[in-house]
PDB file of C-alpha atoms in Angstrom:
ATOM      1  CA  MET A  20     -92.534 -16.204  42.773  1.00  0.00           C
ATOM      2  CA  ALA A  21     -89.181 -15.119  41.422  1.00  0.00           C
ATOM      3  CA  ASN A  22     -88.347 -13.477  44.757  1.00  0.00           C
ATOM      4  CA  LEU A  23     -89.157 -16.722  46.587  1.00  0.00           C
ATOM      5  CA  ARG A  24     -86.831 -18.697  44.285  1.00  0.00           C
ATOM      6  CA  PHE A  25     -84.063 -16.119  44.794  1.00  0.00           C
ATOM      7  CA  THR A  26     -84.502 -16.225  48.573  1.00  0.00           C
ATOM      8  CA  ALA A  27     -84.468 -20.027  48.611  1.00  0.00           C
ATOM      9  CA  GLY A  28     -81.331 -20.058  46.463  1.00  0.00           C
ATOM     10  CA  MET A  29     -79.557 -17.621  48.768  1.00  0.00           C
ATOM     11  CA  GLN A  30     -80.520 -19.672  51.803  1.00  0.00           C
ATOM     12  CA  ARG A  31     -78.915 -22.740  50.222  1.00  0.00           C
ATOM     13  CA  LEU A  32     -75.837 -20.763  49.155  1.00  0.00           C
ATOM     14  CA  VAL A  33     -75.021 -18.788  52.306  1.00  0.00           C
ATOM     15  CA  PRO A  34     -74.249 -21.799  54.546  1.00  0.00           C
ATOM     16  CA  PHE A  35     -71.647 -22.962  52.031  1.00  0.00           C
ATOM     17  CA  LEU A  36     -69.821 -19.632  51.925  1.00  0.00           C
ATOM     18  CA  GLY A  37     -66.542 -20.041  53.753  1.00  0.00           C
ATOM     19  CA  TYR A  38     -64.342 -17.536  55.530  1.00  0.00           C
ATOM     20  CA  HIS A  39     -61.895 -17.641  52.643  1.00  0.00           C
ATOM     21  CA  HIS A  40     -64.598 -16.594  50.175  1.00  0.00           C
ATOM     22  CA  PHE A  41     -64.854 -13.211  51.895  1.00  0.00           C
ATOM     23  CA  LEU A  42     -61.074 -12.849  51.754  1.00  0.00           C
ATOM     24  CA  MET A  43     -61.208 -13.646  48.035  1.00  0.00           C
ATOM     25  CA  PHE A  44     -63.849 -10.948  47.583  1.00  0.00           C
ATOM     26  CA  PHE A  45     -61.594  -8.358  49.235  1.00  0.00           C
ATOM     27  CA  ILE A  46     -58.650  -9.416  47.062  1.00  0.00           C
ATOM     28  CA  ALA A  47     -60.757  -9.139  43.914  1.00  0.00           C
ATOM     29  CA  ALA A  48     -61.979  -5.687  44.979  1.00  0.00           C
ATOM     30  CA  GLY A  49     -58.405  -4.524  45.636  1.00  0.00           C
ATOM     31  CA  ILE A  50     -57.183  -5.841  42.279  1.00  0.00           C
ATOM     32  CA  ILE A  51     -60.021  -4.073  40.444  1.00  0.00           C
ATOM     33  CA  LEU A  52     -59.326  -0.754  42.168  1.00  0.00           C
ATOM     34  CA  LEU A  53     -55.592  -0.913  41.498  1.00  0.00           C
ATOM     35  CA  SER A  54     -56.209  -1.912  37.880  1.00  0.00           C
ATOM     36  CA  LEU A  55     -58.433   1.137  37.444  1.00  0.00           C
ATOM     37  CA  LEU A  56     -55.676   3.253  38.996  1.00  0.00           C
ATOM     38  CA  LEU A  57     -53.150   1.972  36.467  1.00  0.00           C
ATOM     39  CA  ALA A  58     -55.615   2.508  33.613  1.00  0.00           C
ATOM     40  CA  GLY A  59     -56.078   6.196  34.436  1.00  0.00           C
ATOM     41  CA  CYS A  60     -55.575   8.578  31.478  1.00  0.00           C
ATOM     42  CA  SER A  61     -54.798   5.657  29.169  1.00  0.00           C
ATOM     43  CA  SER A  62     -57.906   6.143  27.006  1.00  0.00           C
ATOM     44  CA  THR A  63     -60.930   8.365  26.472  1.00  0.00           C
ATOM     45  CA  SER A  64     -63.340   5.757  27.858  1.00  0.00           C
ATOM     46  CA  PRO A  65     -65.940   7.235  30.240  1.00  0.00           C
ATOM     47  CA  GLY A  66     -64.382   8.071  33.596  1.00  0.00           C
ATOM     48  CA  ILE A  67     -60.829   7.080  32.667  1.00  0.00           C
ATOM     49  CA  PRO A  68     -59.576  10.671  32.070  1.00  0.00           C
ATOM     50  CA  ASN A  69     -60.838  11.529  35.561  1.00  0.00           C
ATOM     51  CA  ILE A  70     -58.369   9.062  37.105  1.00  0.00           C
ATOM     52  CA  PHE A  71     -55.125  11.016  37.126  1.00  0.00           C
ATOM     53  CA  LEU A  72     -52.146  11.552  39.391  1.00  0.00           C
ATOM     54  CA  MET A  73     -51.584  15.232  38.627  1.00  0.00           C
ATOM     55  CA  SER A  74     -53.151  17.908  36.466  1.00  0.00           C
ATOM     56  CA  LEU A  75     -51.657  21.121  35.040  1.00  0.00           C
ATOM     57  CA  TYR A  76     -53.765  23.813  33.418  1.00  0.00           C
ATOM     58  CA  TYR A  77     -53.607  27.439  32.367  1.00  0.00           C
ATOM     59  CA  GLN A  78     -55.664  29.804  34.502  1.00  0.00           C
ATOM     60  CA  SER A  79     -55.155  33.454  35.283  1.00  0.00           C
ATOM     61  CA  TYR A  80     -55.139  34.310  38.984  1.00  0.00           C
ATOM     62  CA  PRO A  81     -53.473  36.919  41.234  1.00  0.00           C
ATOM     63  CA  PRO A  82     -49.801  35.933  41.478  1.00  0.00           C
ATOM     64  CA  VAL A  83     -48.166  35.244  44.821  1.00  0.00           C
ATOM     65  CA  PHE A  84     -45.410  37.674  45.786  1.00  0.00           C
ATOM     66  CA  ASP A  85     -42.681  36.789  48.239  1.00  0.00           C
ATOM     67  CA  PRO A  86     -39.450  38.493  49.373  1.00  0.00           C
ATOM     68  CA  ALA A  87     -37.539  35.416  48.184  1.00  0.00           C
ATOM     69  CA  GLN A  88     -38.464  36.225  44.572  1.00  0.00           C
ATOM     70  CA  VAL A  89     -35.532  37.886  42.808  1.00  0.00           C
ATOM     71  CA  ASP A  90     -37.674  39.064  39.869  1.00  0.00           C
ATOM     72  CA  PRO A  91     -41.359  39.318  40.861  1.00  0.00           C
ATOM     73  CA  GLY A  92     -42.128  41.001  37.543  1.00  0.00           C
ATOM     74  CA  VAL A  93     -41.557  37.748  35.652  1.00  0.00           C
ATOM     75  CA  THR A  94     -45.188  36.867  36.361  1.00  0.00           C
ATOM     76  CA  THR A  95     -46.246  39.618  33.929  1.00  0.00           C
ATOM     77  CA  ALA A  96     -43.998  38.210  31.204  1.00  0.00           C
ATOM     78  CA  ILE A  97     -45.406  34.712  31.792  1.00  0.00           C
ATOM     79  CA  ALA A  98     -48.971  36.043  31.656  1.00  0.00           C
ATOM     80  CA  ASN A  99     -48.220  37.735  28.322  1.00  0.00           C
ATOM     81  CA  ILE A 100     -46.797  34.493  26.940  1.00  0.00           C
ATOM     82  CA  VAL A 101     -49.762  32.418  28.140  1.00  0.00           C
ATOM     83  CA  GLY A 102     -52.332  34.821  26.735  1.00  0.00           C
ATOM     84  CA  GLN A 103     -55.758  33.193  26.440  1.00  0.00           C
ATOM     85  CA  ALA A 104     -54.565  29.583  26.663  1.00  0.00           C
ATOM     86  CA  GLN A 105     -56.852  27.244  28.606  1.00  0.00           C
ATOM     87  CA  LEU A 106     -55.263  23.848  27.974  1.00  0.00           C
ATOM     88  CA  GLU A 107     -55.361  21.202  30.718  1.00  0.00           C
ATOM     89  CA  VAL A 108     -53.036  18.202  30.990  1.00  0.00           C
ATOM     90  CA  ARG A 109     -53.710  15.183  33.180  1.00  0.00           C
ATOM     91  CA  VAL A 110     -51.102  12.518  33.903  1.00  0.00           C
ATOM     92  CA  GLY A 111     -51.699   8.857  34.698  1.00  0.00           C
ATOM     93  CA  TYR A 112     -49.365   5.921  35.155  1.00  0.00           C
ATOM     94  CA  PHE A 113     -49.410   4.932  31.482  1.00  0.00           C
ATOM     95  CA  GLY A 114     -51.002   7.844  29.696  1.00  0.00           C
ATOM     96  CA  ILE A 115     -51.573  11.567  29.339  1.00  0.00           C
ATOM     97  CA  CYS A 116     -54.873  13.312  28.625  1.00  0.00           C
ATOM     98  CA  VAL A 117     -55.083  16.764  27.057  1.00  0.00           C
ATOM     99  CA  ASN A 118     -58.040  19.133  26.874  1.00  0.00           C
ATOM    100  CA  ALA A 119     -56.976  22.019  24.657  1.00  0.00           C
ATOM    101  CA  ASP A 120     -60.134  24.124  24.413  1.00  0.00           C
ATOM    102  CA  GLY A 121     -62.552  23.023  27.130  1.00  0.00           C
ATOM    103  CA  GLY A 122     -64.034  20.248  25.011  1.00  0.00           C
ATOM    104  CA  SER A 123     -63.321  16.532  25.173  1.00  0.00           C
ATOM    105  CA  PHE A 124     -60.028  14.978  26.255  1.00  0.00           C
ATOM    106  CA  LEU A 125     -57.449  13.455  23.939  1.00  0.00           C
ATOM    107  CA  CYS A 126     -55.540  10.634  25.628  1.00  0.00           C
ATOM    108  CA  SER A 127     -52.403   8.781  24.604  1.00  0.00           C
ATOM    109  CA  ASN A 128     -49.243   7.266  26.033  1.00  0.00           C
ATOM    110  CA  ASN A 129     -47.248   9.217  23.450  1.00  0.00           C
ATOM    111  CA  ALA A 130     -46.770  12.852  24.423  1.00  0.00           C
ATOM    112  CA  SER A 131     -45.335  13.715  21.007  1.00  0.00           C
ATOM    113  CA  SER A 132     -48.531  12.703  19.232  1.00  0.00           C
ATOM    114  CA  LEU A 133     -50.575  14.813  21.639  1.00  0.00           C
ATOM    115  CA  ALA A 134     -48.278  17.811  21.188  1.00  0.00           C
ATOM    116  CA  SER A 135     -48.638  17.567  17.408  1.00  0.00           C
ATOM    117  CA  GLN A 136     -52.392  18.100  17.757  1.00  0.00           C
ATOM    118  CA  VAL A 137     -52.001  21.273  19.831  1.00  0.00           C
ATOM    119  CA  SER A 138     -51.011  24.716  18.572  1.00  0.00           C
ATOM    120  CA  VAL A 139     -48.347  26.947  20.126  1.00  0.00           C
ATOM    121  CA  ASP A 140     -50.994  29.355  21.411  1.00  0.00           C
ATOM    122  CA  GLN A 141     -52.777  26.519  23.233  1.00  0.00           C
ATOM    123  CA  ASP A 142     -49.666  25.316  25.114  1.00  0.00           C
ATOM    124  CA  PRO A 143     -47.139  28.181  25.180  1.00  0.00           C
ATOM    125  CA  LEU A 144     -45.318  26.890  28.301  1.00  0.00           C
ATOM    126  CA  ASN A 145     -45.057  23.271  27.112  1.00  0.00           C
ATOM    127  CA  LEU A 146     -47.195  21.744  29.864  1.00  0.00           C
ATOM    128  CA  ILE A 147     -47.563  18.579  27.792  1.00  0.00           C
ATOM    129  CA  TRP A 148     -43.803  18.130  27.853  1.00  0.00           C
ATOM    130  CA  VAL A 149     -43.708  18.823  31.607  1.00  0.00           C
ATOM    131  CA  ALA A 150     -46.414  16.201  32.162  1.00  0.00           C
ATOM    132  CA  SER A 151     -44.544  13.714  29.980  1.00  0.00           C
ATOM    133  CA  THR A 152     -41.346  14.278  31.971  1.00  0.00           C
ATOM    134  CA  PHE A 153     -43.245  13.667  35.205  1.00  0.00           C
ATOM    135  CA  LYS A 154     -44.716  10.420  33.854  1.00  0.00           C
ATOM    136  CA  ASP A 155     -41.478   9.062  32.419  1.00  0.00           C
ATOM    137  CA  SER A 156     -39.020  10.169  35.113  1.00  0.00           C
ATOM    138  CA  ILE A 157     -40.957  10.129  38.383  1.00  0.00           C
ATOM    139  CA  VAL A 158     -43.969   7.840  38.118  1.00  0.00           C
ATOM    140  CA  PHE A 159     -43.159   4.165  38.801  1.00  0.00           C
ATOM    141  CA  PRO A 160     -46.094   1.776  38.248  1.00  0.00           C
ATOM    142  CA  TYR A 161     -44.269  -1.537  38.436  1.00  0.00           C
ATOM    143  CA  LEU A 162     -44.585  -2.084  42.183  1.00  0.00           C
ATOM    144  CA  ILE A 163     -48.368  -1.951  41.795  1.00  0.00           C
ATOM    145  CA  ILE A 164     -48.193  -4.372  38.869  1.00  0.00           C
ATOM    146  CA  VAL A 165     -46.144  -6.828  40.939  1.00  0.00           C
ATOM    147  CA  ALA A 166     -48.578  -6.375  43.836  1.00  0.00           C
ATOM    148  CA  ILE A 167     -51.528  -7.230  41.575  1.00  0.00           C
ATOM    149  CA  VAL A 168     -49.756 -10.377  40.352  1.00  0.00           C
ATOM    150  CA  LEU A 169     -48.958 -11.482  43.919  1.00  0.00           C
ATOM    151  CA  ALA A 170     -52.521 -10.771  45.040  1.00  0.00           C
ATOM    152  CA  PHE A 171     -53.890 -12.805  42.133  1.00  0.00           C
ATOM    153  CA  ILE A 172     -51.681 -15.767  43.079  1.00  0.00           C
ATOM    154  CA  CYS A 173     -52.976 -15.422  46.650  1.00  0.00           C
ATOM    155  CA  PHE A 174     -56.518 -15.421  45.245  1.00  0.00           C
ATOM    156  CA  ILE A 175     -55.809 -18.709  43.430  1.00  0.00           C
ATOM    157  CA  LEU A 176     -54.358 -20.247  46.596  1.00  0.00           C
ATOM    158  CA  LEU A 177     -57.434 -19.236  48.594  1.00  0.00           C
ATOM    159  CA  ALA A 178     -59.596 -20.860  45.943  1.00  0.00           C
ATOM    160  CA  THR A 179     -57.936 -24.199  46.785  1.00  0.00           C
ATOM    161  CA  PHE A 180     -59.104 -24.024  50.413  1.00  0.00           C
ATOM    162  CA  PRO A 181     -61.584 -26.802  51.206  1.00  0.00           C
ATOM    163  CA  GLY A 182     -65.227 -25.810  51.450  1.00  0.00           C
ATOM    164  CA  TRP A 183     -68.286 -27.231  53.143  1.00  0.00           C
ATOM    165  CA  HIS A 184     -69.380 -30.702  52.085  1.00  0.00           C
ATOM    166  CA  GLU A 185     -71.584 -33.469  53.410  1.00  0.00           C
ATOM    167  CA  GLU A 186     -70.214 -36.557  55.141  1.00  0.00           C
ATOM    168  CA  THR A 187     -71.875 -39.534  56.736  1.00  0.00           C
ATOM    169  CA  ASP A 188     -70.969 -40.169  60.361  1.00  0.00           C
ATOM    170  CA  GLU A 189     -70.718 -43.535  62.163  1.00  0.00           C
ATOM    171  CA  ARG A 190     -74.472 -43.585  62.827  1.00  0.00           C
ATOM    172  CA  GLY A 191     -75.307 -43.008  59.186  1.00  0.00           C
ATOM    173  CA  ASP A 192     -76.363 -39.390  59.646  1.00  0.00           C
ATOM    174  CA  GLU A 193     -75.317 -36.797  57.090  1.00  0.00           C
ATOM    175  CA  ARG A 194     -73.676 -33.648  58.349  1.00  0.00           C
ATOM    176  CA  ASP A 195     -71.880 -30.658  56.868  1.00  0.00           C
ATOM    177  CA  VAL A 196     -68.143 -30.542  57.563  1.00  0.00           C
ATOM    178  CA  LYS A 197     -65.316 -28.299  56.502  1.00  0.00           C
ATOM    179  CA  PRO A 198     -61.669 -29.426  56.873  1.00  0.00           C
ATOM    180  CA  PHE A 199     -58.973 -26.966  57.873  1.00  0.00           C
ATOM    181  CA  PRO A 200     -56.916 -25.584  54.967  1.00  0.00           C
ATOM    182  CA  SER A 201     -53.299 -26.592  54.537  1.00  0.00           C
ATOM    183  CA  ARG A 202     -51.044 -24.657  56.890  1.00  0.00           C
ATOM    184  CA  ALA A 203     -48.311 -24.384  54.261  1.00  0.00           C
ATOM    185  CA  VAL A 204     -50.706 -22.982  51.640  1.00  0.00           C
ATOM    186  CA  SER A 205     -52.141 -20.549  54.191  1.00  0.00           C
ATOM    187  CA  GLN A 206     -48.689 -19.293  55.130  1.00  0.00           C
ATOM    188  CA  VAL A 207     -47.675 -18.837  51.489  1.00  0.00           C
ATOM    189  CA  ALA A 208     -50.913 -16.941  50.807  1.00  0.00           C
ATOM    190  CA  LEU A 209     -50.274 -14.747  53.852  1.00  0.00           C
ATOM    191  CA  ALA A 210     -46.722 -13.981  52.727  1.00  0.00           C
ATOM    192  CA  LEU A 211     -47.870 -13.085  49.207  1.00  0.00           C
ATOM    193  CA  ILE A 212     -50.653 -10.734  50.269  1.00  0.00           C
ATOM    194  CA  PHE A 213     -48.415  -9.148  52.907  1.00  0.00           C
ATOM    195  CA  ILE A 214     -45.724  -8.386  50.319  1.00  0.00           C
ATOM    196  CA  ALA A 215     -48.412  -7.099  47.939  1.00  0.00           C
ATOM    197  CA  SER A 216     -49.709  -4.787  50.684  1.00  0.00           C
ATOM    198  CA  ILE A 217     -46.233  -3.389  51.333  1.00  0.00           C
ATOM    199  CA  PHE A 218     -45.690  -2.777  47.617  1.00  0.00           C
ATOM    200  CA  VAL A 219     -49.025  -0.966  47.322  1.00  0.00           C
ATOM    201  CA  LEU A 220     -48.283   1.124  50.421  1.00  0.00           C
ATOM    202  CA  VAL A 221     -44.892   2.198  49.041  1.00  0.00           C
ATOM    203  CA  SER A 222     -46.411   2.983  45.633  1.00  0.00           C
ATOM    204  CA  VAL A 223     -49.311   5.009  47.024  1.00  0.00           C
ATOM    205  CA  LEU A 224     -47.026   7.020  49.319  1.00  0.00           C
ATOM    206  CA  TRP A 225     -44.621   7.556  46.421  1.00  0.00           C
ATOM    207  CA  GLN A 226     -47.518   8.547  44.167  1.00  0.00           C
ATOM    208  CA  HIS A 227     -48.929  11.016  46.684  1.00  0.00           C
ATOM    209  CA  THR A 228     -45.588  12.615  47.598  1.00  0.00           C
ATOM    210  CA  ALA A 229     -44.425  12.911  43.989  1.00  0.00           C
ATOM    211  CA  SER A 230     -47.733  14.331  42.746  1.00  0.00           C
ATOM    212  CA  VAL A 231     -47.997  16.934  45.500  1.00  0.00           C
ATOM    213  CA  GLY A 232     -44.353  17.982  45.127  1.00  0.00           C
ATOM    214  CA  ALA A 233     -44.407  18.216  41.334  1.00  0.00           C
ATOM    215  CA  SER A 234     -47.730  20.076  41.215  1.00  0.00           C
ATOM    216  CA  THR A 235     -46.531  22.610  43.795  1.00  0.00           C
ATOM    217  CA  VAL A 236     -43.300  23.309  41.916  1.00  0.00           C
ATOM    218  CA  ALA A 237     -45.097  23.600  38.567  1.00  0.00           C
ATOM    219  CA  GLN A 238     -47.652  26.051  39.955  1.00  0.00           C
ATOM    220  CA  ASP A 239     -44.938  28.178  41.554  1.00  0.00           C
ATOM    221  CA  LEU A 240     -43.009  28.350  38.291  1.00  0.00           C
ATOM    222  CA  GLY A 241     -46.149  29.445  36.445  1.00  0.00           C
ATOM    223  CA  ASN A 242     -47.089  31.859  39.223  1.00  0.00           C
ATOM    224  CA  GLY A 243     -50.245  33.729  38.217  1.00  0.00           C
ATOM    225  CA  SER A 244     -50.840  31.734  35.018  1.00  0.00           C
ATOM    226  CA  VAL A 245     -50.598  27.993  35.749  1.00  0.00           C
ATOM    227  CA  LYS A 246     -52.632  26.000  38.239  1.00  0.00           C
ATOM    228  CA  SER A 247     -52.066  22.403  39.298  1.00  0.00           C
ATOM    229  CA  GLY A 248     -53.880  19.733  41.240  1.00  0.00           C
ATOM    230  CA  VAL A 249     -53.608  16.196  42.548  1.00  0.00           C
ATOM    231  CA  GLY A 250     -56.086  13.549  41.417  1.00  0.00           C
ATOM    232  CA  THR A 251     -58.436  12.715  44.280  1.00  0.00           C
ATOM    233  CA  THR A 252     -59.895   9.681  42.528  1.00  0.00           C
ATOM    234  CA  ALA A 253     -56.449   8.158  42.014  1.00  0.00           C
ATOM    235  CA  MET A 254     -55.611   8.665  45.686  1.00  0.00           C
ATOM    236  CA  ILE A 255     -58.879   7.040  46.770  1.00  0.00           C
ATOM    237  CA  LEU A 256     -58.325   4.036  44.483  1.00  0.00           C
ATOM    238  CA  GLY A 257     -54.787   3.553  45.744  1.00  0.00           C
ATOM    239  CA  TRP A 258     -55.587   3.812  49.456  1.00  0.00           C
ATOM    240  CA  PHE A 259     -58.710   1.654  49.221  1.00  0.00           C
ATOM    241  CA  GLY A 260     -56.766  -0.990  47.292  1.00  0.00           C
ATOM    242  CA  PHE A 261     -54.171  -0.975  50.071  1.00  0.00           C
ATOM    243  CA  ALA A 262     -56.930  -1.182  52.713  1.00  0.00           C
ATOM    244  CA  PHE A 263     -58.480  -4.259  51.076  1.00  0.00           C
ATOM    245  CA  PHE A 264     -55.110  -6.026  50.925  1.00  0.00           C
ATOM    246  CA  ILE A 265     -54.403  -5.199  54.567  1.00  0.00           C
ATOM    247  CA  LEU A 266     -57.813  -6.591  55.563  1.00  0.00           C
ATOM    248  CA  VAL A 267     -56.951  -9.842  53.789  1.00  0.00           C
ATOM    249  CA  THR A 268     -53.527  -9.925  55.465  1.00  0.00           C
ATOM    250  CA  ILE A 269     -55.074  -9.495  58.907  1.00  0.00           C
ATOM    251  CA  GLY A 270     -57.807 -12.004  58.109  1.00  0.00           C
ATOM    252  CA  LEU A 271     -55.345 -14.672  56.994  1.00  0.00           C
ATOM    253  CA  LEU A 272     -53.120 -14.040  60.011  1.00  0.00           C
ATOM    254  CA  LEU A 273     -56.062 -14.426  62.404  1.00  0.00           C
ATOM    255  CA  MET A 274     -57.158 -17.596  60.627  1.00  0.00           C
ATOM    256  CA  ILE A 275     -53.694 -19.179  60.867  1.00  0.00           C
ATOM    257  CA  LEU A 276     -53.367 -18.235  64.537  1.00  0.00           C
ATOM    258  CA  SER A 277     -56.843 -19.573  65.308  1.00  0.00           C
ATOM    259  CA  ILE A 278     -56.157 -22.896  63.608  1.00  0.00           C
ATOM    260  CA  SER A 279     -52.830 -23.219  65.432  1.00  0.00           C
ATOM    261  CA  MET A 280     -54.540 -22.546  68.744  1.00  0.00           C
ATOM    262  CA  LEU A 281     -57.225 -25.136  68.011  1.00  0.00           C
ATOM    263  CA  ASP A 282     -54.550 -27.681  67.093  1.00  0.00           C
ATOM    264  CA  ARG A 283     -52.767 -27.094  70.400  1.00  0.00           C
ATOM    265  CA  LEU A 284     -56.013 -27.378  72.364  1.00  0.00           C
ATOM    266  CA  THR A 285     -56.880 -30.600  70.521  1.00  0.00           C
ATOM    267  CA  ASP A 286     -53.441 -32.095  71.189  1.00  0.00           C
ATOM    268  CA  ASP A 287     -53.749 -31.261  74.875  1.00  0.00           C
TER     269      ASP A 287
END
């Protein structure tokens, strides 16, 4: 019985879903993904420490030797300094997470407070400080924040689009009609989501390039004792957020062009 009521409710709802409702869904999905990206490493909530831009951790492995190395033996000195350290540092847009002994993560936006909870033997090469420098000097989250704000305004504008409603025609028959949305509002919404998409694209490319470059340099400096990595989850969130915004941009552009074409055909 409950299934029948649900089915009947969906059948009444689906005809009144407009094209703009799907665009609003994509905007909401993009905003959620980008918000999760910004929240990475900001707290110890489940899953949040796994959203990071770059990770640095102590791990012993055969060092890489190259003729360009003036003093290849420095790897032995670094290995002696590192000792048995196994600390891992993860960096997000607004926070840093530290796992000093393989247990749970400690997360904070203040690197000094994290460093005060770690002994010298646990972080002999100051990876927490390196991660803090990366976050403060290289990471730039504000383009994504602006993009989220612009996308939200676009979401509000799409919510003002007229939906399906019943009207009575000249013969007294009721029929479902849906007026065209305002061209000016549509164009403003298109401009906002387009700018938001560009901002997200620049931020994600910046994020990817900076994370890969910094992790490579850090691992080379700690050759044989320090490993680094780039956060896959953060990359996925960023690129999928961009993809959703681009879908909305294309969808709005097609809608505006279609309405303009219909107007010209009607005038003719």
